[in-house]
């Protein structure tokens, strides 16, 4: 990504065309990265009709100059004051900003500093622009997935009676880093036995026992782009009920994936997985949405849930992750990532998703 500087110029020009505001202020670190390549995560970006200013504090000046091109880097002592003086130099009356990425406190501080320049919420949503990936972004996502999947494939033999959840989690994290991940996507979930019934379990000291389900939800980051995947293992032979429920979750997952294509709404996809599990009497144990976008953030637009009317578009990368959780007994989640296309979708994750007996 970093070598292809023109991609950032294109994104900024695109934003200029659709923003309908001459001066735009971007404060969200991920959106700044998307538009400039600067990965520091902090700062401000002011886009004017003929210039792009990246405002950073002293910790980031060198990094910003290494990672960006075709923009003016300004080192600030006080961010709000620096934004204010730039805008006053430009003699503008108002500036567009992203209302969903600013706290009330930040807004108030900025408003006070910008005396005479009004803050106007932008109608363009950068998170929606980011939802549709270009070819280079898809390559980075595939790289992140390969690192993660190869690591888990090599590591699964570690899962045997006696090993603690935390030991599996730290080994997975360490090996993903060694394999080239710049970091892990999120706190790795390794849940065993009854802990698999917690959709967001934190790895603890529980030791794997014979007959346990083991749920691993994990991902790697490569050049800023995330992977997110869940795989299930059974230490020994699963019971008939475990096999039956696993198959139901897998069928719900497969049906949702089979329906994914451009133009389908997020809630239709969620409904396909959910109604299938409801038919099997498992609907009330499916306590979260069916999936979400993945990119520069591990959870980003769109959200595949029953409340979302948004339509899928070609180039979106989403997870499909139905789950069934029997409180204090066990749970199952199967999560894969797909690329939305015109007539269907492409599986991005490739590791087999059947129940693995160890
Ligand atoms: Zn996940
Ligand atoms: Zn996920």
PDB file of C-alpha atoms in Angstrom, residues 71 119 201 210 251 293:
ATOM      1  CA  UNK A  71       0.622  16.792   1.730  1.00  0.00           C
ATOM      2  CA  UNK A 119     -18.466  23.108  12.390  1.00  0.00           C
ATOM      3  CA  UNK A 201     -14.821 -15.158  26.456  1.00  0.00           C
ATOM      4  CA  UNK A 210     -10.957 -34.582  27.287  1.00  0.00           C
ATOM      5  CA  UNK A 251     -25.575 -24.900   7.547  1.00  0.00           C
ATOM      6  CA  UNK A 293     -17.206  -5.511   7.789  1.00  0.00           C
TER       7      UNK A 293
END
